[in-house]
Tab-separated table of C-alpha atoms in Angstrom:
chain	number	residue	atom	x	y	z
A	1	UNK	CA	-56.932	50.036	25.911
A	2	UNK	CA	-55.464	47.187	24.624
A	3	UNK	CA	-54.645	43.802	26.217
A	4	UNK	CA	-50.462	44.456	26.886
A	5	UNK	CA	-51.044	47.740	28.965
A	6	UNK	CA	-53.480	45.825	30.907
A	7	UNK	CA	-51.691	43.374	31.701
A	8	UNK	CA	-49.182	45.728	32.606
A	9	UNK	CA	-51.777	48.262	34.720
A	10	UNK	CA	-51.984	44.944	36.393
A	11	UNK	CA	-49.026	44.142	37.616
A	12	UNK	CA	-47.655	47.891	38.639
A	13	UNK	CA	-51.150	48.099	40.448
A	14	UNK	CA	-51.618	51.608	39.342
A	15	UNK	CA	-54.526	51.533	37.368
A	16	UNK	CA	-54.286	55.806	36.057
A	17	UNK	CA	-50.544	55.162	35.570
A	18	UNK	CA	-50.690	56.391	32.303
A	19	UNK	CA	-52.827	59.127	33.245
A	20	UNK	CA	-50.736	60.453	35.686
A	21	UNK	CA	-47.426	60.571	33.236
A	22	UNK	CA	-49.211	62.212	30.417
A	23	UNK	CA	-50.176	64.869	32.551
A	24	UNK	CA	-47.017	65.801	33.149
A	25	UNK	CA	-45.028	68.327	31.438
A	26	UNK	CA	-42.857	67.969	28.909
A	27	UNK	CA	-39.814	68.627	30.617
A	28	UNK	CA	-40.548	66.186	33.460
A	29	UNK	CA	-42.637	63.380	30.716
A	30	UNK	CA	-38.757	63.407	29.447
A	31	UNK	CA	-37.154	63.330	32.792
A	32	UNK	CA	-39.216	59.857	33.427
A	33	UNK	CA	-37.909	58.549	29.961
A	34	UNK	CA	-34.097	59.212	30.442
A	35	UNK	CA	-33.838	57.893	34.009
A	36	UNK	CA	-36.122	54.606	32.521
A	37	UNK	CA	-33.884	54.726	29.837
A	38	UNK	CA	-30.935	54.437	32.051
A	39	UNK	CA	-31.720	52.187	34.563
A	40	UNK	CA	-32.734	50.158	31.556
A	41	UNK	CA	-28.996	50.528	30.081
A	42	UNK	CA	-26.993	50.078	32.933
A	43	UNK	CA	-28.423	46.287	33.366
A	44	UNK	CA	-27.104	45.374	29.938
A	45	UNK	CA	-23.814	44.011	28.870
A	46	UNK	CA	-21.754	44.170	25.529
A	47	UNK	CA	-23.090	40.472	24.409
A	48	UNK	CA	-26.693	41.854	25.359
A	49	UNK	CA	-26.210	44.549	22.809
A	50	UNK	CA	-24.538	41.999	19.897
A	51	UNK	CA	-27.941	39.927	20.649
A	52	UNK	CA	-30.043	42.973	20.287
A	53	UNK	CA	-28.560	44.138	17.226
A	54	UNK	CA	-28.914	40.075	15.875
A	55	UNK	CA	-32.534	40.084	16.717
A	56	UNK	CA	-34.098	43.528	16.377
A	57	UNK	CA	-34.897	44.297	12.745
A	58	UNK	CA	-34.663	48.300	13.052
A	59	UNK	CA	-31.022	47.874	13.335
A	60	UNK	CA	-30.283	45.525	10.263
A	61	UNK	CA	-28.070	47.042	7.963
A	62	UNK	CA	-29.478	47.140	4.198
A	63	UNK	CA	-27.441	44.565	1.433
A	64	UNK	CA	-28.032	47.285	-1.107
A	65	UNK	CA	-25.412	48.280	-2.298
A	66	UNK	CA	-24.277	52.302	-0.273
A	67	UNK	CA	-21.673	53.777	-3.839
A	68	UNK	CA	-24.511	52.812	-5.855
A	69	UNK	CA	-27.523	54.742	-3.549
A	70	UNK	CA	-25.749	57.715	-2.297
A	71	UNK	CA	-24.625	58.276	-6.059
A	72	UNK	CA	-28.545	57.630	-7.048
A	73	UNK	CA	-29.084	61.177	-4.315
A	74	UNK	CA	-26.613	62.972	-5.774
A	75	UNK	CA	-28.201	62.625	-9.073
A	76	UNK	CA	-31.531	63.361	-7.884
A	77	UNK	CA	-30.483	66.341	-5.958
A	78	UNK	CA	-28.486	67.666	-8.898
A	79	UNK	CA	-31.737	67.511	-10.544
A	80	UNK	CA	-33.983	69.158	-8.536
A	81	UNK	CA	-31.305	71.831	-8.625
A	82	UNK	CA	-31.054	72.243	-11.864
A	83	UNK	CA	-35.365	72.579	-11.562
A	84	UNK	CA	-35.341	75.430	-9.531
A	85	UNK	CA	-35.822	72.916	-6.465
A	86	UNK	CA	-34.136	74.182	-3.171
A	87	UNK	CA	-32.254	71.273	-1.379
A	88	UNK	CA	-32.624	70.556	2.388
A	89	UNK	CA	-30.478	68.187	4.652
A	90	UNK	CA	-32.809	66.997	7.064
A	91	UNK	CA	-31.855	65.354	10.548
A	92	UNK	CA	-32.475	61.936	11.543
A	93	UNK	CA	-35.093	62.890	14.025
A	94	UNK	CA	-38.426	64.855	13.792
A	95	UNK	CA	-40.778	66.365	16.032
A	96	UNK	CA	-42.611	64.054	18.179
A	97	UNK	CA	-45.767	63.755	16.250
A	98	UNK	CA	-45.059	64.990	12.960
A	99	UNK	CA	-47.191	62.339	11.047
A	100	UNK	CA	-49.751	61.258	13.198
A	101	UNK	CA	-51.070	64.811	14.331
A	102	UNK	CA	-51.308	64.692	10.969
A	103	UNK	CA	-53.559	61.520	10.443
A	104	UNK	CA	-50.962	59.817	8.154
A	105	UNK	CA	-49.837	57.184	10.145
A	106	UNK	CA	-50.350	55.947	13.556
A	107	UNK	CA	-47.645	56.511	16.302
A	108	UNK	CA	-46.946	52.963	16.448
A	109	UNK	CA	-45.539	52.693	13.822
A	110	UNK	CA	-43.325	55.274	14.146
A	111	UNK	CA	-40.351	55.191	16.661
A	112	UNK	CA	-40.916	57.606	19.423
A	113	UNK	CA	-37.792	58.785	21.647
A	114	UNK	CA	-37.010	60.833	24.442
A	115	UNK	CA	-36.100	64.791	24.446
A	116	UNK	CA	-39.695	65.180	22.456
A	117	UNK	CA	-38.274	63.560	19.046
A	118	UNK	CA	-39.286	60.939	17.012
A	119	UNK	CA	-37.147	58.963	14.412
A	120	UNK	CA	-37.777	60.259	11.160
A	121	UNK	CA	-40.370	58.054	9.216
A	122	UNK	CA	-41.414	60.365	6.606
A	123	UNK	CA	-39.140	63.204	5.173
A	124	UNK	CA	-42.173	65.230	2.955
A	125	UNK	CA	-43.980	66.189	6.760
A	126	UNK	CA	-40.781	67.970	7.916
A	127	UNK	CA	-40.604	69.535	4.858
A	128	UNK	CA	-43.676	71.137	5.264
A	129	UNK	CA	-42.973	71.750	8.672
A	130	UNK	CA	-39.803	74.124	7.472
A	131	UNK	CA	-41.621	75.387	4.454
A	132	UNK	CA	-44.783	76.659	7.139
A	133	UNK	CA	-41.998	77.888	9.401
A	134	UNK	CA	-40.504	79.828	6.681
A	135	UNK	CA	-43.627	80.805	5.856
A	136	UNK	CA	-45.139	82.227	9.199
A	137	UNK	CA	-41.132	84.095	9.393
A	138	UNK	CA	-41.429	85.646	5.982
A	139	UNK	CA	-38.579	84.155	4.827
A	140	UNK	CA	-39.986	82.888	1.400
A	141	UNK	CA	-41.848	84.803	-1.318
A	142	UNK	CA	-45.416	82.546	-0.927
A	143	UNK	CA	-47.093	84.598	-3.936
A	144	UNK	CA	-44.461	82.608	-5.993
A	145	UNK	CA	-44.236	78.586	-5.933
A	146	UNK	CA	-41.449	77.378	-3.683
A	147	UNK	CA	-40.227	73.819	-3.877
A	148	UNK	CA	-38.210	72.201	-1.202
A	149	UNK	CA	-36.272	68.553	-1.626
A	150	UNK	CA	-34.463	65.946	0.120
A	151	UNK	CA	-33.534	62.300	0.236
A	152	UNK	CA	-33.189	60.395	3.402
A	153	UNK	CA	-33.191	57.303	5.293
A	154	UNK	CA	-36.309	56.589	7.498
A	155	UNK	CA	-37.497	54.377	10.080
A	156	UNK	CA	-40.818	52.693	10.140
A	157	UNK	CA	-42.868	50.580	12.586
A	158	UNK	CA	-44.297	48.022	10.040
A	159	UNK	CA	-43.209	44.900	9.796
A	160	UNK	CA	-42.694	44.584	5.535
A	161	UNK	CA	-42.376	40.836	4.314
A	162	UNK	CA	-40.194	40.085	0.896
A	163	UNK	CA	-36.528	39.757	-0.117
A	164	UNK	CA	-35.145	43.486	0.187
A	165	UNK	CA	-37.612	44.495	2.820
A	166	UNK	CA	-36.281	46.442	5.769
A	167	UNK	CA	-37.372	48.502	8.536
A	168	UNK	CA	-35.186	51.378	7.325
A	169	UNK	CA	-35.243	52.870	3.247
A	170	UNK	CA	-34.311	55.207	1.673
A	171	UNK	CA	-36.727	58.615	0.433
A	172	UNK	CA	-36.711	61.039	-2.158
A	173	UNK	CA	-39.133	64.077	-2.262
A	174	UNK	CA	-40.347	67.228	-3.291
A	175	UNK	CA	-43.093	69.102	-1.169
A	176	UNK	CA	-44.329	72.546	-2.699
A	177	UNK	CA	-46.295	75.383	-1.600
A	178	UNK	CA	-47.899	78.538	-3.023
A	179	UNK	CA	-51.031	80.480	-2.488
A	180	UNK	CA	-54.465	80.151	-3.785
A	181	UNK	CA	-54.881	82.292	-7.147
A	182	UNK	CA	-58.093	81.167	-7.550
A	183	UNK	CA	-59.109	79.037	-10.203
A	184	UNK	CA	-56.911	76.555	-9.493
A	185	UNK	CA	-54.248	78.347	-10.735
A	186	UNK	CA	-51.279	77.526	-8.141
A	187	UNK	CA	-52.485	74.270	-7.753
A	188	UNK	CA	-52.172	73.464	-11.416
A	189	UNK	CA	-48.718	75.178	-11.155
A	190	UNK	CA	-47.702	72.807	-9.120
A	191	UNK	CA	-48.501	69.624	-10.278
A	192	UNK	CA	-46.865	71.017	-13.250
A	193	UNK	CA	-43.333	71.637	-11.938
A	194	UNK	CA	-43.629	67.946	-9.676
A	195	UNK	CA	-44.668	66.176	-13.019
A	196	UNK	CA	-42.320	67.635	-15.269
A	197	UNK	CA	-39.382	66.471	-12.795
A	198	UNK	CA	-40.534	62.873	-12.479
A	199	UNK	CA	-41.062	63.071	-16.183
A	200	UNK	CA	-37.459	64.027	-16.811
A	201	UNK	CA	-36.201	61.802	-14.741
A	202	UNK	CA	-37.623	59.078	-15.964
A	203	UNK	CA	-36.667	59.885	-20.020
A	204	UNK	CA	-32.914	61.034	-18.714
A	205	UNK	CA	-32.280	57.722	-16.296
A	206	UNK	CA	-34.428	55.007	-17.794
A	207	UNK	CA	-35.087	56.746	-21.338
A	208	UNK	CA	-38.773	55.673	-21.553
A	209	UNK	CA	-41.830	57.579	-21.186
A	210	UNK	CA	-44.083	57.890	-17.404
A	211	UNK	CA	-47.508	56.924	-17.215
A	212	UNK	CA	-49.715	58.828	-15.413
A	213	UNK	CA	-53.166	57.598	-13.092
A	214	UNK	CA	-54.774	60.468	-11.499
A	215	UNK	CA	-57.128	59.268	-8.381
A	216	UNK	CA	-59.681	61.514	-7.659
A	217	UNK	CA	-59.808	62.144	-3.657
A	218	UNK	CA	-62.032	64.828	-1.785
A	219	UNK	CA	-61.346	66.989	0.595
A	220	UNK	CA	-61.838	70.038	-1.846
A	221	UNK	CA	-65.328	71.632	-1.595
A	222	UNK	CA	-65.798	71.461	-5.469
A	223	UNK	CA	-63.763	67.687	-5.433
A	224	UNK	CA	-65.354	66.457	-8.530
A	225	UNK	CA	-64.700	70.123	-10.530
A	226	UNK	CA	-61.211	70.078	-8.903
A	227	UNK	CA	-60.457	66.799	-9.888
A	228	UNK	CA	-61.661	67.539	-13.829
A	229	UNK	CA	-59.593	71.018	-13.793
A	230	UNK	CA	-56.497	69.181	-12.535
A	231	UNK	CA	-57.213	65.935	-15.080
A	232	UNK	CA	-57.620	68.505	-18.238
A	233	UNK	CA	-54.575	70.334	-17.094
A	234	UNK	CA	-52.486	67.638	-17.189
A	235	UNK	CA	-53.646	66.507	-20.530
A	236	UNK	CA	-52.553	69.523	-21.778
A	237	UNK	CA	-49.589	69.540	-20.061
A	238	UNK	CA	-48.032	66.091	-21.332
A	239	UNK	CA	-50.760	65.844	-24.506
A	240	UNK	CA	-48.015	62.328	-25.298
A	241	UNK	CA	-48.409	60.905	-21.908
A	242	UNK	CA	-50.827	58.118	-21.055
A	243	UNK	CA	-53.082	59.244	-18.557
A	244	UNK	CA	-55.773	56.837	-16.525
A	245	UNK	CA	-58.149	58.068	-13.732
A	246	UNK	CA	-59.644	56.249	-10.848
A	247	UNK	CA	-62.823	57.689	-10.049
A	248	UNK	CA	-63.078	56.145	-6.316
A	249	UNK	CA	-63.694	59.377	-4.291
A	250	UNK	CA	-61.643	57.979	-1.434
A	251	UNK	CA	-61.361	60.190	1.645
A	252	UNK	CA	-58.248	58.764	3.290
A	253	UNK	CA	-57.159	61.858	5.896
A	254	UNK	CA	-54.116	62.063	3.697
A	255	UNK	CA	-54.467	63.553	-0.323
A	256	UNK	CA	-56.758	66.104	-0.857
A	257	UNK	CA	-59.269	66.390	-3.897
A	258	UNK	CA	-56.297	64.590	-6.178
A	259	UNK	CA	-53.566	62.373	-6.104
A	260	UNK	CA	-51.062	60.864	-8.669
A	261	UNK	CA	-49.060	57.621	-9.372
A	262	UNK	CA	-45.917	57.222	-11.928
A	263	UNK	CA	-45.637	53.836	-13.751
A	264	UNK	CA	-42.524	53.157	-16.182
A	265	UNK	CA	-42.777	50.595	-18.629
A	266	UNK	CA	-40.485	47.808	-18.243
A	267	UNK	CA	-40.454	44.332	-19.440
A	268	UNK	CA	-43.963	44.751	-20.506
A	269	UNK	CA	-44.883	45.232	-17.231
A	270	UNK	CA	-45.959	49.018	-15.104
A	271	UNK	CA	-43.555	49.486	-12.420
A	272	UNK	CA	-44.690	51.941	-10.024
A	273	UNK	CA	-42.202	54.836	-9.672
A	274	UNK	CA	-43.291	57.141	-6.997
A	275	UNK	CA	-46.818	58.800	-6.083
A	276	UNK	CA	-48.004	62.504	-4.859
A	277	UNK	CA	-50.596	65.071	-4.220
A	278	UNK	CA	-51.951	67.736	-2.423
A	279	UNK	CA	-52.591	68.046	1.147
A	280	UNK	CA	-53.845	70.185	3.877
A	281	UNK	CA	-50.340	70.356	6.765
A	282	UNK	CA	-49.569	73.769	5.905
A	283	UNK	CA	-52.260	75.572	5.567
A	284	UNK	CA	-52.862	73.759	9.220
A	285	UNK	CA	-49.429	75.128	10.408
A	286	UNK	CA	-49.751	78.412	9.184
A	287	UNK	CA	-53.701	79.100	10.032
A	288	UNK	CA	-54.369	79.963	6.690
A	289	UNK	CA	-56.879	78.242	3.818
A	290	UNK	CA	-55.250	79.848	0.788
A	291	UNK	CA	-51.695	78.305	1.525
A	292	UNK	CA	-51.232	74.923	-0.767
A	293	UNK	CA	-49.487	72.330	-0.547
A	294	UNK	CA	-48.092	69.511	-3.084
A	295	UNK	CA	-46.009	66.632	-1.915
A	296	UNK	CA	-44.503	63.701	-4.039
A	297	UNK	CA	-41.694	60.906	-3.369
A	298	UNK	CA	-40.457	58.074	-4.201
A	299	UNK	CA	-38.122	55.059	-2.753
A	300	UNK	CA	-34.349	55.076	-3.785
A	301	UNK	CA	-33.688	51.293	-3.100
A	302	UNK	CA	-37.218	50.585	-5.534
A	303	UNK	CA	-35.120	52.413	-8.483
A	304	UNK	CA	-31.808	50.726	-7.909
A	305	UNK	CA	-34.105	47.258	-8.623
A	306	UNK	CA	-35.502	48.909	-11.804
């Protein structure tokens, strides 16, 4: 436990406080929050909320510019469309938990709320989250790839340093799924399709060429084979690209046996464009091993600076 809810065990005198709310249900756990929440509220005054918005960073409106971003997700979404992509319009708020059950980020730094939600932090999880869904209610063809995309503002916990930095940004991405035709035959399906977009995008926007670094990862039971079938496939695949490896076999709870990073050439200088690869969420969700799953992204205020 660390030192703040000490301190704080300490001065309600209730040392299993937390232990007592958690095992409530959910119903009542949100009961507690609103009625917190609004004794909290009805203390404050209009200048309390002007110095709230001065001094809390999650509410600080962006300088970048909003014609030249929302006209940056049109263009990506007419893209995807035009890729066989199907386009989702997410809500602001996600599951409670939707990254951390995960492993990929810890619940700090994600802004929990009441009525079991969470503000959204990270846009390819909920995709998943629909594409299992659709999955489990048979309302996609999963013996052929299926490729869902969105862009989206987000909220995160960290604290990011650096002109341009904000709490809130905006996200572009692209999570696929398909199942296992053994060897490696969806996967490399995949990576295809997300490649080829990013590839596209980058000759039709910027008109220069990607660069590709594969990393290999595990989390495959064959991770080194994996990784070699996936790094000769995508030689094949863009046989003009430059391709680099990293050989680091990283286990990070998050990419599993491969993942990928974009560059663009500019100013003699790699500029990282976005980064992907596969994971393990919906085969999770849906209880089954042969389900894949690819995810990529990218951030939309990084390519208005390019």
């Amino acid at each position: 436990m660390d030192k703040i809810c000490k301190r704080i065990l300490q001065k309600i005198e209730i040392q299993d406080f937390f232990d007592r709310i958690c095992s409530l249900n959910t119903a009542d756990f949100n009961s507690i929050l609103l009625k917190l929440f609004s004794l909290r509220t009805a203390k404050s005054t209009p200048q309390k909320v002007l110095h709230t918005f001065r001094e809390n960073r999650f509410v600080a409106p962006s300088s970048f510019d909003p014609i030249k971003l929302h006209q940056l997700e049109l263009e990506l979404l007419s893209m995807t469309s035009k890729a066989g992509i199907t386009n989702k319009l997410l809500s602001p708020v996600a599951p409670i938990g939707s990254c951390s059950v995960f492993g990929c980020v810890n619940q700090n730094n994600v802004l929990s709320a009441v009525r079991n939600v969470e503000v959204l932090s990270d846009p390819s999880n909920i995709l998943a989250i629909m594409l299992s869904n659709d999955i489990l209610n048979n309302q996609i063809d999963h013996t052929r790839c299926t490729h869902y995309a969105t862009t989206t503002r987000v909220v995160r916990g960290q604290k990011w340093e650096g002109e341009n930095q904000y709490a809130h940004f905006g996200i572009f991405c692209i999570v696929s799924t398909a199942q296992d035709k053994g060897s490696y035959l969806c996967e490399k399906e995949l990576l295809k399709h997300h490649l080829q977009f990013y590839d596209n995008l980058i000759q039709t926007r910027y008109h220069r060429k990607m660069t590709i670094v594969l990393r290999r990862r595990t989390g495959y039971t064959a991770y080194e084979d994996f990784f070699e079938k996936m790094y000769s496939a995508t030689k094949e695949m863009f046989p003009d690209t430059p391709i680099s490896v990293v050989l680091d076999s990283e286990n990070n709870n998050y990419y599993k046996g491969i993942n990928f990073k974009i560059y663009m050439q500019k100013d003699n200088e790699q500029i990282e464009i976005g980064d992907g690869g596969f994971v393990d969420w919906i085969s999770k969700m849906t209880g089954s091993k042969k389900n894949r799953c690819l995810i990529s992204g990218l951030g939309l205020e990084r390519l208005l600076l390019l």
